Amino acid sequence: MAFTEISRNKAFGGQLVKYKHSSEELQCDMNFNVFLPKEAANGQQVPGIYFLSGLTCTEDNFIQKSGALAEAAKHGIALIAPDTSPRGVSIEGDSDSWDFGTGAGFYVDATEPKWSKNYRMYSYIVKELPSLIHNQLPVDESRISIMGHSMGGHGALTIYIKNPTKFKTVSAFSPISNPINCPWGQKAFSNYLGSDESTWKQYDTLELIKTHLNEKIDVLVDVGTADGFLESQLKVSTLQETVKALGRESEFNIRFQEGYDHSYFFISTFIADHINHHVKALKA
C-alpha cells in the first residue's frame, strides 16, 4: 500500500503532512493528517497518538482547532488524524443526515449488506491505517496510543479496550459512552449492524468494561457540565456509575469540567492534560 502527499506545512519545528491513499477496507480514497515532530526529521522513530474525530468532522478539525500540535511538539510525539467515514462511495441515504453515513462511520465494521462493503472504520483504524503509517513513516508501532472526541471518543475507548496490547493508553473528550442506549448510537448501530442488539455490545464502552475484566486499563475522560448532549447522548454519568460498580475506579479518571460545552474551545482548554496523560504511557 502506498500513499500520496497532498500538502506539507512546517509547524512548531515539525511537519504537518496530509496524505491520500486508496483504502482496501473502505473501498475508496481516504485522506489523513500526520504531524511529525522535529525529532522525526532524520527518520528517528517517535511515539504517536491517533485521534478519532466526531460527527460531521474530517481529518482536519482536530489538527486545525485543538491546539494539539504545540503540545505534541513539546514532547516529540507524532499525531495521526484520520477521517471519520468513507468518502464518495455514493450509497443511497449516506448523506441524508448529519449523524449517520458520511462523516458518521461510528468506528464499527458494518454487517448489513448495504453498508458492509465500505463502512469498515473499525478495521481501517485498527489494521489498515496503522499498517500504512508504521511501515512508511517514522512512527514507532510499539509506542502508540489513541484518543478521540464525541463519536471519536466512543471509537477510541472501544478500540483501546479491545486492543490493550496495541495501544498504551486512551483518553476521550465528551465520549458517547453507552451508544446502545442513546439516539445517535441506536440510529447508527441499527443501520450498520442490524436489528440484533446483542451484536451492538461489542462496540459499547459500558458493555466492554463489564466483559474485559482481566485487562488493566488506563483511561482519562473529560466532559463539560454545560455540554448539551451530556445526558441524552453521552451517558458519561452512567459510565462513571458502572466503573464504580465494577470496582474499576483506579483505572478511570473521569472529570466533569464545570461550565464547558461540546466544542473545540473545550478540547483546546484541556488538550495539554490529555497529551501529558499519553506521554506518561508512551515514554514510560
Short mmCIF file of C-alpha atoms in Angstrom, two decimals:
data_model
loop_
_atom_site.label_atom_id
_atom_site.label_comp_id
_atom_site.label_asym_id
_atom_site.label_seq_id
_atom_site.Cartn_x
_atom_site.Cartn_y
_atom_site.Cartn_z
CA MET A 1 0.00 0.00 0.00
CA ALA A 2 1.25 3.45 -0.86
CA PHE A 3 0.07 6.95 -0.15
CA THR A 4 0.42 10.30 -1.91
CA GLU A 5 1.42 13.54 -0.21
CA ILE A 6 -1.17 16.25 -0.79
CA SER A 7 0.25 19.10 1.29
CA ARG A 8 3.01 19.88 3.78
CA ASN A 9 3.36 22.72 6.27
CA LYS A 10 6.02 23.43 8.86
CA ALA A 11 4.53 23.77 12.35
CA PHE A 12 6.22 24.05 15.75
CA GLY A 13 9.51 22.87 14.27
CA GLY A 14 7.95 19.76 12.77
CA GLN A 15 5.95 18.94 9.67
CA LEU A 16 2.20 18.63 9.23
CA VAL A 17 1.53 16.44 6.20
CA LYS A 18 -1.76 15.49 4.56
CA TYR A 19 -1.75 12.17 2.73
CA LYS A 20 -4.19 10.39 0.41
CA HIS A 21 -4.40 6.66 -0.22
CA SER A 22 -6.69 4.04 -1.70
CA SER A 23 -8.23 2.08 1.16
CA GLU A 24 -8.80 -1.65 0.75
CA GLU A 25 -11.04 -1.81 3.83
CA LEU A 26 -13.28 1.09 2.79
CA GLN A 27 -13.04 0.69 -0.99
CA CYS A 28 -12.47 4.39 -1.59
CA ASP A 29 -9.79 7.08 -1.42
CA MET A 30 -9.11 8.40 2.08
CA ASN A 31 -7.20 11.37 3.46
CA PHE A 32 -5.39 11.57 6.78
CA ASN A 33 -3.12 14.08 8.51
CA VAL A 34 0.13 13.32 10.30
CA PHE A 35 2.11 15.72 12.46
CA LEU A 36 5.75 14.65 12.68
CA PRO A 37 7.80 16.48 15.33
CA LYS A 38 11.31 17.71 14.58
CA GLU A 39 12.73 14.59 16.24
CA ALA A 40 11.45 12.56 13.26
CA ALA A 41 13.27 14.69 10.67
CA ASN A 42 16.12 12.22 10.19
CA GLY A 43 13.96 9.13 10.27
CA GLN A 44 14.18 8.65 14.04
CA GLN A 45 11.22 6.65 15.32
CA VAL A 46 8.89 8.70 17.54
CA PRO A 47 5.81 7.75 19.60
CA GLY A 48 2.40 8.54 18.14
CA ILE A 49 -1.16 9.33 19.19
CA TYR A 50 -4.13 8.52 16.97
CA PHE A 51 -7.03 10.99 17.26
CA LEU A 52 -10.55 9.98 16.20
CA SER A 53 -12.89 12.85 15.46
CA GLY A 54 -16.62 13.25 15.99
CA LEU A 55 -19.77 13.53 13.91
CA THR A 56 -19.53 15.63 10.71
CA CYS A 57 -15.76 16.05 11.10
CA THR A 58 -12.97 15.31 8.63
CA GLU A 59 -9.28 14.69 9.17
CA ASP A 60 -8.77 18.46 9.56
CA ASN A 61 -10.91 19.58 12.53
CA PHE A 62 -8.66 18.31 15.31
CA ILE A 63 -5.47 19.40 13.59
CA GLN A 64 -6.71 22.94 12.96
CA LYS A 65 -8.70 23.66 16.13
CA SER A 66 -7.39 21.69 19.13
CA GLY A 67 -4.01 23.26 19.82
CA ALA A 68 -2.55 19.75 19.96
CA LEU A 69 0.37 20.36 17.60
CA ALA A 70 2.16 22.66 20.04
CA GLU A 71 1.73 20.16 22.86
CA ALA A 72 2.83 17.21 20.76
CA ALA A 73 5.88 19.13 19.57
CA LYS A 74 6.95 19.81 23.18
CA HIS A 75 7.17 16.09 23.81
CA GLY A 76 8.39 14.84 20.42
CA ILE A 77 5.12 13.00 19.73
CA ALA A 78 3.52 12.33 16.34
CA LEU A 79 -0.22 12.85 15.80
CA ILE A 80 -2.28 10.84 13.32
CA ALA A 81 -5.72 12.21 12.42
CA PRO A 82 -7.86 10.09 10.06
CA ASP A 83 -11.22 10.90 8.53
CA THR A 84 -14.49 9.80 10.18
CA SER A 85 -16.08 7.73 7.40
CA PRO A 86 -15.66 6.54 3.83
CA ARG A 87 -15.98 9.31 1.26
CA GLY A 88 -17.55 9.40 -2.17
CA VAL A 89 -18.98 5.88 -2.10
CA SER A 90 -22.47 7.01 -3.20
CA ILE A 91 -24.65 4.72 -1.12
CA GLU A 92 -28.31 5.75 -1.11
CA GLY A 93 -29.04 7.54 2.17
CA ASP A 94 -25.44 8.06 3.26
CA SER A 95 -25.71 11.85 3.05
CA ASP A 96 -29.31 12.34 4.19
CA SER A 97 -28.48 13.26 7.79
CA TRP A 98 -25.53 14.67 9.69
CA ASP A 99 -25.46 11.91 12.33
CA PHE A 100 -25.36 8.88 10.05
CA GLY A 101 -23.42 7.87 6.94
CA THR A 102 -20.88 10.35 5.57
CA GLY A 103 -18.93 11.86 8.46
CA ALA A 104 -20.51 9.39 10.87
CA GLY A 105 -18.86 5.98 10.47
CA PHE A 106 -19.00 5.31 14.23
CA TYR A 107 -15.80 3.23 14.10
CA VAL A 108 -17.64 -0.05 13.57
CA ASP A 109 -17.42 -2.73 10.86
CA ALA A 110 -20.88 -2.72 9.32
CA THR A 111 -22.53 -6.10 8.77
CA GLU A 112 -25.71 -5.01 6.99
CA PRO A 113 -25.19 -5.67 3.24
CA LYS A 114 -25.95 -2.10 2.17
CA TRP A 115 -23.12 -0.74 4.29
CA SER A 116 -20.72 -3.65 4.85
CA LYS A 117 -18.59 -3.14 1.73
CA ASN A 118 -17.50 0.38 2.66
CA TYR A 119 -18.31 1.16 6.27
CA ARG A 120 -15.48 -0.71 7.98
CA MET A 121 -13.99 2.06 10.06
CA TYR A 122 -13.05 -0.24 12.95
CA SER A 123 -10.77 -2.37 10.77
CA TYR A 124 -9.50 0.72 8.98
CA ILE A 125 -8.35 2.33 12.25
CA VAL A 126 -7.10 -0.84 13.95
CA LYS A 127 -5.48 -2.62 11.00
CA GLU A 128 -5.13 -0.83 7.68
CA LEU A 129 -4.11 2.68 8.70
CA PRO A 130 -1.51 1.55 11.29
CA SER A 131 -0.02 -0.85 8.74
CA LEU A 132 0.37 2.07 6.35
CA ILE A 133 1.69 4.51 8.95
CA HIS A 134 4.19 2.28 10.67
CA ASN A 135 5.62 0.76 7.50
CA GLN A 136 6.22 4.06 5.74
CA LEU A 137 6.60 6.79 8.38
CA PRO A 138 8.94 7.12 11.40
CA VAL A 139 6.24 6.39 13.98
CA ASP A 140 7.09 3.61 16.43
CA GLU A 141 4.35 0.95 16.39
CA SER A 142 5.33 -0.22 19.88
CA ARG A 143 4.66 3.25 21.32
CA ILE A 144 1.22 4.35 20.18
CA SER A 145 -1.97 5.40 21.95
CA ILE A 146 -5.41 6.62 20.97
CA MET A 147 -7.78 9.47 21.83
CA GLY A 148 -10.95 11.00 20.45
CA HIS A 149 -13.92 13.33 20.80
CA SER A 150 -17.65 12.51 20.96
CA MET A 151 -18.21 9.76 18.36
CA GLY A 152 -14.43 9.56 18.20
CA GLY A 153 -14.24 9.29 21.98
CA HIS A 154 -16.52 6.27 21.67
CA GLY A 155 -14.25 4.90 18.96
CA ALA A 156 -11.07 5.48 20.95
CA LEU A 157 -12.42 3.87 24.13
CA THR A 158 -13.84 0.78 22.46
CA ILE A 159 -10.79 0.25 20.25
CA TYR A 160 -8.44 0.59 23.20
CA ILE A 161 -10.40 -1.76 25.46
CA LYS A 162 -10.46 -4.40 22.71
CA ASN A 163 -6.79 -3.90 21.80
CA PRO A 164 -4.98 -3.20 25.09
CA THR A 165 -1.62 -4.53 23.89
CA LYS A 166 -1.66 -2.41 20.72
CA PHE A 167 -2.35 0.96 22.36
CA LYS A 168 -0.55 2.09 25.52
CA THR A 169 -3.36 4.29 26.83
CA VAL A 170 -6.52 6.16 25.86
CA SER A 171 -8.26 9.45 26.55
CA ALA A 172 -11.57 10.87 25.43
CA PHE A 173 -13.34 14.20 25.30
CA SER A 174 -17.14 14.01 25.66
CA PRO A 175 -17.37 10.37 24.54
CA ILE A 176 -20.58 8.62 23.52
CA SER A 177 -20.11 6.16 26.36
CA ASN A 178 -23.18 3.94 26.02
CA PRO A 179 -24.25 4.10 22.35
CA ILE A 180 -26.66 1.17 22.59
CA ASN A 181 -28.77 3.37 24.89
CA CYS A 182 -28.68 6.74 23.13
CA PRO A 183 -30.33 8.03 19.95
CA TRP A 184 -27.10 8.60 17.99
CA GLY A 185 -25.82 5.12 18.71
CA GLN A 186 -29.15 3.38 18.17
CA LYS A 187 -29.57 5.04 14.79
CA ALA A 188 -26.05 4.12 13.67
CA PHE A 189 -25.97 0.59 15.08
CA SER A 190 -29.41 -0.44 13.81
CA ASN A 191 -28.42 0.61 10.29
CA TYR A 192 -24.81 -0.60 10.26
CA LEU A 193 -25.21 -3.73 12.41
CA GLY A 194 -28.86 -4.71 12.03
CA SER A 195 -31.70 -5.35 14.45
CA ASP A 196 -29.96 -7.93 16.66
CA GLU A 197 -28.98 -5.68 19.55
CA SER A 198 -26.71 -8.34 21.06
CA THR A 199 -24.24 -7.59 18.25
CA TRP A 200 -24.13 -3.94 19.24
CA LYS A 201 -22.46 -4.60 22.60
CA GLN A 202 -19.04 -5.24 21.01
CA TYR A 203 -18.91 -1.51 20.20
CA ASP A 204 -20.21 -0.15 23.52
CA THR A 205 -17.75 1.04 26.20
CA LEU A 206 -20.07 0.24 29.11
CA GLU A 207 -20.63 -3.28 27.88
CA LEU A 208 -16.97 -3.88 27.12
CA ILE A 209 -15.72 -2.91 30.57
CA LYS A 210 -18.15 -5.45 32.04
CA THR A 211 -16.65 -8.28 29.97
CA HIS A 212 -12.99 -7.27 29.58
CA LEU A 213 -12.20 -7.64 33.25
CA ASN A 214 -8.73 -9.17 33.05
CA GLU A 215 -7.04 -6.33 31.20
CA LYS A 216 -5.86 -3.46 33.40
CA ILE A 217 -6.62 -0.26 31.53
CA ASP A 218 -5.70 3.41 31.85
CA VAL A 219 -8.41 5.89 30.87
CA LEU A 220 -8.80 9.68 31.06
CA VAL A 221 -12.22 11.16 30.24
CA ASP A 222 -13.19 14.84 30.26
CA VAL A 223 -16.70 16.15 29.67
CA GLY A 224 -18.23 19.57 30.18
CA THR A 225 -21.14 20.09 32.56
CA ALA A 226 -22.68 22.54 30.04
CA ASP A 227 -22.48 20.01 27.20
CA GLY A 228 -25.93 19.97 25.60
CA PHE A 229 -25.52 16.26 24.79
CA LEU A 230 -24.35 15.19 28.26
CA GLU A 231 -27.46 13.39 29.46
CA SER A 232 -29.23 12.50 26.20
CA GLN A 233 -26.31 11.16 24.14
CA LEU A 234 -23.01 10.87 26.04
CA LYS A 235 -24.07 8.99 29.19
CA VAL A 236 -20.78 9.74 30.94
CA SER A 237 -22.52 9.69 34.34
CA THR A 238 -23.68 6.16 33.56
CA LEU A 239 -20.11 5.25 32.64
CA GLN A 240 -18.91 6.63 35.97
CA GLU A 241 -21.56 4.66 37.86
CA THR A 242 -20.66 1.46 36.01
CA VAL A 243 -16.95 1.92 36.69
CA LYS A 244 -17.69 2.34 40.39
CA ALA A 245 -20.00 -0.68 40.48
CA LEU A 246 -17.28 -2.80 38.88
CA GLY A 247 -14.65 -1.54 41.33
CA ARG A 248 -12.52 -0.15 38.49
CA GLU A 249 -12.14 3.43 39.74
CA SER A 250 -8.33 3.12 39.77
CA GLU A 251 -8.38 2.56 36.01
CA PHE A 252 -10.54 5.55 35.10
CA ASN A 253 -10.06 9.28 35.68
CA ILE A 254 -13.45 10.76 34.74
CA ARG A 255 -13.63 14.53 35.13
CA PHE A 256 -16.70 16.75 34.80
CA GLN A 257 -15.44 20.21 33.84
CA GLU A 258 -17.71 22.95 35.16
CA GLY A 259 -19.33 25.19 32.52
CA TYR A 260 -17.65 23.71 29.43
CA ASP A 261 -19.58 22.58 26.36
CA HIS A 262 -19.05 20.11 23.50
CA SER A 263 -16.90 22.35 21.30
CA TYR A 264 -13.24 22.63 20.36
CA PHE A 265 -12.95 25.52 22.84
CA PHE A 266 -13.41 22.83 25.48
CA ILE A 267 -10.94 20.47 23.81
CA SER A 268 -8.28 23.16 23.40
CA THR A 269 -8.59 24.05 27.09
CA PHE A 270 -7.70 20.55 28.26
CA ILE A 271 -5.63 19.21 25.36
CA ALA A 272 -2.37 19.68 27.31
CA ASP A 273 -3.68 17.47 30.11
CA HIS A 274 -4.56 14.77 27.60
CA ILE A 275 -1.24 14.91 25.76
CA ASN A 276 0.55 14.66 29.12
CA HIS A 277 -1.58 11.63 30.01
CA HIS A 278 -0.41 9.94 26.82
CA VAL A 279 3.23 10.99 27.23
CA LYS A 280 3.41 9.23 30.60
CA ALA A 281 2.41 5.95 28.97
CA LEU A 282 4.32 6.38 25.72
CA LYS A 283 7.62 7.31 27.35
CA ALA A 284 7.39 5.03 30.38
#
